[in-house]
Coordinates of C-alpha atoms in Angstrom, one line a residue:
M789 CA 200.1 138.2 80.9
L790 CA 201.5 141.9 81.0
W791 CA 204.2 142.6 83.3
V792 CA 205.3 146.4 83.7
K793 CA 208.8 147.4 84.7
R794 CA 209.3 151.0 85.7
F795 CA 212.4 153.1 85.8
S796 CA 212.8 156.2 88.2
G797 CA 208.9 156.4 88.3
L798 CA 208.5 157.3 84.7
V799 CA 206.8 155.1 82.1
S800 CA 206.8 155.4 78.6
A801 CA 206.3 153.1 75.4
A802 CA 209.9 152.3 75.5
M803 CA 209.9 151.1 79.0
V804 CA 206.8 149.0 79.0
M805 CA 207.7 145.2 78.2
I806 CA 205.0 142.9 77.0
V807 CA 205.6 139.2 77.3
L808 CA 202.7 136.9 75.8
S809 CA 202.6 133.6 76.5
P810 CA 202.8 131.4 73.5
S811 CA 199.8 129.2 75.0
L812 CA 197.8 132.8 74.4
Q813 CA 198.1 133.0 70.6
S814 CA 195.3 132.3 68.1
F815 CA 194.5 128.8 67.0
P816 CA 192.8 127.5 63.7
P817 CA 188.9 128.8 63.1
A818 CA 186.0 127.2 64.5
E819 CA 182.3 127.1 64.0
A820 CA 180.3 130.3 65.7
I821 CA 177.1 130.6 67.3
R822 CA 174.8 133.4 66.6
S823 CA 172.4 135.7 69.0
S824 CA 168.9 134.7 68.9
H825 CA 168.0 138.2 69.8
H826 CA 167.2 140.6 66.9
D827 CA 167.4 144.3 66.6
S828 CA 163.7 144.8 67.3
H829 CA 164.5 148.1 68.7
S830 CA 166.4 149.6 65.9
P831 CA 165.7 153.0 64.7
E832 CA 165.1 154.4 61.0
S833 CA 168.9 155.6 61.2
N834 CA 171.3 152.7 62.0
P835 CA 173.7 154.2 64.8
A836 CA 176.4 151.7 63.8
D837 CA 176.5 153.1 60.1
R838 CA 179.0 155.9 61.7
F839 CA 181.6 153.2 62.3
S840 CA 183.7 151.0 60.2
F841 CA 185.5 147.9 61.8
R842 CA 188.1 145.7 60.4
Q843 CA 187.2 142.0 60.9
A844 CA 189.1 140.2 63.6
P845 CA 191.4 137.4 63.3
T846 CA 189.7 133.9 64.2
F847 CA 190.4 132.9 67.6
S848 CA 189.7 129.1 68.4
N849 CA 190.3 127.0 71.4
A850 CA 193.5 125.0 72.4
D851 CA 193.6 121.4 72.5
K852 CA 193.5 121.5 76.4
C853 CA 190.1 123.3 76.4
G854 CA 188.7 120.0 76.7
S855 CA 184.9 119.0 75.9
A856 CA 184.5 121.7 73.5
Q857 CA 182.8 121.0 70.2
P858 CA 183.6 123.6 67.4
S859 CA 181.2 122.0 65.0
R860 CA 178.2 122.2 67.9
A861 CA 176.2 125.4 68.3
T862 CA 176.8 126.6 72.0
S863 CA 173.9 127.2 74.2
V864 CA 174.1 130.2 76.6
C865 CA 173.3 127.7 79.5
D866 CA 176.3 125.5 78.5
P867 CA 178.1 125.0 82.2
D868 CA 181.6 125.2 80.5
L869 CA 181.2 128.8 79.3
V870 CA 182.9 131.8 80.6
H871 CA 180.3 134.7 80.7
V872 CA 181.3 138.2 79.8
A873 CA 178.8 141.3 80.1
I874 CA 179.6 144.4 78.6
T875 CA 177.9 147.7 77.1
L876 CA 177.6 148.6 73.4
D877 CA 177.0 152.4 73.2
V878 CA 177.8 154.3 70.1
E879 CA 180.1 157.0 72.2
Y880 CA 182.1 154.1 73.6
L881 CA 181.6 151.3 70.8
R882 CA 185.4 151.9 69.6
G883 CA 186.4 150.9 73.3
S884 CA 184.1 147.9 73.7
I885 CA 185.2 146.2 70.3
A886 CA 188.8 146.6 71.6
A887 CA 187.9 145.2 74.8
V888 CA 186.5 142.2 73.1
H889 CA 189.3 141.8 70.8
S890 CA 191.7 141.7 73.9
V891 CA 189.7 139.2 75.7
L892 CA 189.6 137.0 72.5
H893 CA 193.3 137.2 71.9
H894 CA 194.7 136.4 75.4
S895 CA 192.2 133.6 76.2
L896 CA 193.3 130.0 75.8
C897 CA 189.7 129.1 75.2
P898 CA 188.2 131.8 73.3
E899 CA 185.2 129.7 71.8
S900 CA 184.4 129.1 75.4
V901 CA 183.7 132.9 76.3
F902 CA 180.3 134.0 75.8
F903 CA 179.6 137.6 75.5
H904 CA 176.5 139.4 76.8
F905 CA 175.8 142.7 75.2
L906 CA 173.8 145.2 76.8
V907 CA 172.3 147.9 74.5
T908 CA 169.7 150.9 74.9
E909 CA 169.3 151.2 70.8
G910 CA 169.4 148.9 67.7
G911 CA 171.5 148.4 65.0
L912 CA 174.7 147.3 66.5
E913 CA 174.3 143.4 66.3
A914 CA 175.1 143.4 62.9
L915 CA 178.3 145.4 63.6
V916 CA 179.4 142.9 66.3
R917 CA 178.7 140.0 63.9
S918 CA 180.6 141.3 60.8
T919 CA 183.7 142.4 63.3
F920 CA 183.7 139.1 65.1
P921 CA 182.3 136.2 62.8
E922 CA 182.9 133.6 65.1
L923 CA 181.9 135.1 68.3
N924 CA 179.4 133.6 70.9
F925 CA 177.2 136.3 71.8
K926 CA 173.9 137.7 72.7
V927 CA 172.4 141.4 72.7
Y928 CA 170.0 142.6 75.5
Y929 CA 167.8 145.4 75.3
F930 CA 167.9 147.7 78.5
D931 CA 165.4 150.2 78.4
P932 CA 166.4 153.8 79.6
A933 CA 163.2 154.4 81.4
T934 CA 164.2 151.5 83.9
V935 CA 166.5 154.2 85.5
R936 CA 165.9 157.4 83.9
G937 CA 163.7 158.6 86.9
L938 CA 166.6 157.5 89.4
I939 CA 169.5 159.2 87.7
S940 CA 170.8 162.1 89.2
T941 CA 173.2 164.9 87.9
S942 CA 177.2 163.7 88.4
V943 CA 180.4 165.2 87.9
R944 CA 180.9 164.2 84.5
Q945 CA 177.7 163.8 81.9
A946 CA 179.0 160.3 80.7
L947 CA 178.3 159.1 84.1
E948 CA 174.7 160.1 83.8
Q949 CA 173.9 157.8 80.7
P950 CA 171.2 155.2 81.3
L951 CA 173.4 152.5 80.2
N952 CA 176.0 153.2 82.8
Y953 CA 173.6 151.6 85.0
A954 CA 172.7 148.6 83.1
R955 CA 175.3 146.4 85.3
N956 CA 172.8 146.9 88.1
Y957 CA 170.2 144.7 86.2
L958 CA 172.3 142.0 85.1
A959 CA 170.7 139.3 87.2
D960 CA 167.2 140.3 85.5
L961 CA 168.4 140.9 82.1
L962 CA 170.2 137.5 81.7
E963 CA 169.1 133.8 81.4
P964 CA 168.3 132.4 84.8
C965 CA 170.9 129.5 84.0
V966 CA 173.5 132.1 84.2
G967 CA 174.7 132.1 87.5
R968 CA 177.9 133.8 87.4
V969 CA 179.1 136.8 85.0
I970 CA 182.2 139.2 84.6
Y971 CA 181.1 142.7 84.0
L972 CA 183.8 144.7 82.2
D973 CA 183.5 148.4 81.4
S974 CA 183.9 149.8 77.7
D975 CA 187.3 151.7 78.2
L976 CA 189.7 148.6 79.1
V977 CA 191.8 145.9 77.7
V978 CA 192.6 142.3 78.9
V979 CA 195.8 141.0 79.0
D980 CA 195.8 137.9 80.4
D981 CA 193.4 134.7 80.0
I982 CA 190.1 135.7 81.2
S983 CA 189.4 132.4 82.5
K984 CA 191.6 132.9 85.5
L985 CA 189.5 136.1 86.6
W986 CA 186.3 133.8 86.0
R987 CA 187.7 131.0 88.6
T988 CA 188.1 133.5 91.2
G989 CA 186.5 132.3 94.6
L990 CA 183.8 134.3 96.1
G991 CA 183.1 132.4 99.2
S992 CA 180.0 133.6 100.9
R993 CA 180.1 137.1 98.7
T994 CA 178.1 138.0 96.0
I995 CA 180.6 140.2 93.9
G996 CA 184.2 140.1 93.7
A997 CA 186.6 142.9 92.9
P998 CA 190.2 144.3 93.4
E999 CA 189.8 146.6 96.5
Y1000 CA 191.5 149.8 97.6
C1001 CA 191.5 150.2 101.3
H1002 CA 194.0 152.9 101.4
A1003 CA 191.7 155.2 99.4
N1004 CA 189.7 157.9 101.3
F1005 CA 186.5 156.5 101.4
T1006 CA 184.7 159.1 102.9
K1007 CA 185.0 161.7 99.6
Y1008 CA 182.8 159.4 97.8
F1009 CA 179.8 160.6 99.8
T1010 CA 178.8 164.2 100.7
A1011 CA 179.2 166.0 104.2
G1012 CA 175.3 165.7 104.5
F1013 CA 175.6 161.7 104.2
W1014 CA 178.2 161.4 107.0
S1015 CA 176.4 164.0 109.3
N1016 CA 173.2 162.0 109.0
G1017 CA 173.4 159.1 111.4
R1018 CA 171.0 157.0 109.7
Y1019 CA 172.7 157.2 106.4
A1020 CA 176.1 156.8 107.6
S1021 CA 175.1 153.6 109.9
A1022 CA 174.7 151.9 106.8
F1023 CA 178.5 150.9 107.1
S1024 CA 178.1 150.1 110.6
G1025 CA 179.8 146.9 111.4
R1026 CA 181.6 146.8 107.9
R1027 CA 185.2 147.9 107.1
P1028 CA 184.0 149.4 103.9
C1029 CA 186.9 150.1 101.0
Y1030 CA 186.7 151.5 97.6
F1031 CA 186.4 149.3 94.5
N1032 CA 185.9 150.2 90.8
T1033 CA 182.5 148.6 89.4
G1034 CA 184.2 148.7 86.0
V1035 CA 185.5 145.1 86.7
M1036 CA 183.6 142.8 88.7
V1037 CA 182.9 138.8 89.1
M1038 CA 179.3 138.6 90.0
D1039 CA 177.3 135.6 91.5
L1040 CA 173.8 136.1 89.9
V1041 CA 172.2 133.2 92.1
K1042 CA 173.1 135.0 95.1
W1043 CA 172.2 138.5 93.7
R1044 CA 168.8 137.6 92.8
R1045 CA 168.2 135.8 96.0
A1046 CA 169.0 138.8 98.1
G1047 CA 167.1 141.7 95.9
Y1048 CA 170.3 143.5 95.2
T1049 CA 169.0 145.5 92.3
R1050 CA 166.1 146.6 94.7
R1051 CA 168.6 147.9 97.3
I1052 CA 170.7 149.9 94.8
E1053 CA 167.5 151.5 93.5
R1054 CA 166.7 152.5 97.0
W1055 CA 169.8 154.5 97.6
M1056 CA 169.5 156.1 94.0
E1057 CA 166.0 157.4 95.2
I1058 CA 167.5 158.7 98.4
Q1059 CA 170.0 160.4 96.4
K1060 CA 167.3 162.1 94.2
S1061 CA 166.0 163.8 97.5
D1062 CA 169.1 164.2 99.6
R1063 CA 172.0 164.3 97.5
I1064 CA 174.3 162.0 99.4
Y1065 CA 177.0 161.7 96.5
E1066 CA 178.4 163.2 93.4
L1067 CA 179.5 160.4 91.2
G1068 CA 177.0 158.6 89.0
S1069 CA 176.5 154.6 89.5
L1070 CA 179.2 154.1 91.8
P1071 CA 178.2 155.1 95.2
P1072 CA 175.1 153.0 95.3
F1073 CA 177.2 150.0 94.8
L1074 CA 179.6 150.9 97.5
L1075 CA 176.5 151.6 100.0
V1076 CA 175.4 148.0 99.2
F1077 CA 178.7 146.2 98.8
A1078 CA 181.7 148.0 100.3
G1079 CA 182.9 145.6 103.4
H1080 CA 181.4 142.7 101.6
V1081 CA 183.4 142.2 98.6
A1082 CA 185.3 139.2 97.7
P1083 CA 189.1 140.7 97.3
I1084 CA 190.6 140.1 93.6
E1085 CA 194.2 140.5 92.8
H1086 CA 195.0 144.2 91.8
R1087 CA 196.4 143.1 88.5
W1088 CA 193.0 142.5 87.4
N1089 CA 192.1 146.4 87.2
Q1090 CA 194.9 148.8 86.7
H1091 CA 192.1 151.5 86.8
G1092 CA 192.4 155.3 86.3
L1093 CA 194.5 155.4 83.4
G1094 CA 191.9 157.8 82.0
G1095 CA 192.9 160.6 84.5
D1096 CA 190.5 162.3 86.6
N1097 CA 186.9 163.2 85.9
V1098 CA 187.9 166.7 84.7
R1099 CA 191.3 166.9 83.2
G1100 CA 191.8 163.4 81.9
S1101 CA 195.6 163.7 82.6
C1102 CA 198.2 161.1 82.0
R1103 CA 198.6 158.5 84.8
D1104 CA 201.5 156.2 85.4
L1105 CA 201.2 152.3 86.3
H1106 CA 201.6 150.7 89.6
P1107 CA 204.5 148.4 89.5
G1108 CA 204.3 144.7 89.2
P1109 CA 202.4 142.1 87.2
V1110 CA 199.1 143.6 85.2
S1111 CA 196.1 141.3 83.5
L1112 CA 193.8 144.2 82.9
L1113 CA 194.6 148.1 81.9
H1114 CA 191.4 150.4 82.4
W1115 CA 191.3 154.0 81.4
S1116 CA 188.4 155.0 83.7
G1117 CA 188.5 158.8 84.1
S1118 CA 187.6 161.3 81.4
G1119 CA 190.7 160.6 79.0
K1120 CA 189.9 157.9 76.6
P1121 CA 192.8 156.2 74.7
W1122 CA 190.9 156.4 71.2
L1123 CA 190.1 160.1 71.4
R1124 CA 193.9 161.2 72.5
L1125 CA 195.5 158.9 69.9
D1126 CA 192.8 160.5 67.1
S1127 CA 193.8 163.8 68.5
R1128 CA 197.8 163.0 68.1
R1129 CA 198.3 163.9 72.0
P1130 CA 198.1 160.3 73.4
C1131 CA 199.6 159.3 76.8
P1132 CA 202.4 156.9 76.8
L1133 CA 200.1 154.0 78.1
D1134 CA 197.6 154.6 75.3
A1135 CA 200.0 152.8 73.1
L1136 CA 199.2 149.7 74.9
W1137 CA 195.3 149.9 74.0
A1138 CA 196.2 150.7 70.4
P1139 CA 197.0 147.1 69.2
Y1140 CA 193.4 146.1 70.1
D1141 CA 191.8 148.9 68.2
L1142 CA 190.0 147.6 65.0
Y1143 CA 188.4 150.8 63.9
G1144 CA 189.0 152.1 60.5
H1145 CA 192.4 151.3 58.7
S1146 CA 195.5 149.3 60.3
H1147 CA 197.7 151.2 62.5

């Protein structure tokens, strides 16, 4: 895991200490499984041709992982799997690849992690396979038309992309046998064993995420929303807190049973006519789930490292243990590193970057 120590409130590369448990290092190779889904939606020009990634090291299960059988192809319905969903988008592809690399690097049982990649264009499956030859994964096509008529303008154009809303449809996209999934954004790295997050108890709740109850919750909605008694009453009987939807543990069985996708869509329809919020895909989740979220330790989402949605300024870390670093906001570490104007904490993302030549 990652422990962060700050001196006088300032963070620099020299002030960050990373201690990796020996149990989280790589093990000998093992057999992989392949996605049964092919790039049937591939355009004539492959978008992945723009990218060149180095092949990742082989990551294999430790002996204590139990019943794993490396020589046997794994089914997506295997009850021993840890399911992780993440989007693959050309603009954020470098971040997605780094996120996958970080999960594998720190996992005690990397062969037991199954990745569900959500795409809106073809040509990316082969890139993933060449970068991670031993990876358990499947690619799912998300039709942009599903949400195109529901998306409203946001404070940042990236928040208006259809793939940003694919998390709303995981219960429909993934196989019915997948009852739980961890959703991860593309601009983060995991620095702890993902199975610890997977084992989080949700109780009666449908989703779990780190909550931030000190945040000014009212700012996520317009004055018109709060002045409308019918809309504001959506939070009656709840103690709503802000949570970041970039890291969530989701119970898909409960989600399907309650029809939460349609509930989110309904708020997006209201937004199109009444403009009740300014931020992309987050507010509908808050409207449906805030106050009904299973709390997860803050260490699992040190978010905001990309600054705000306009300037993308450098941010500091909160003190204490950290299991996941999240560059939410407009500043992305790969862009800042390439421009030779990185923030100090971007140095913690760089070791997982497989793009181009070695660092």
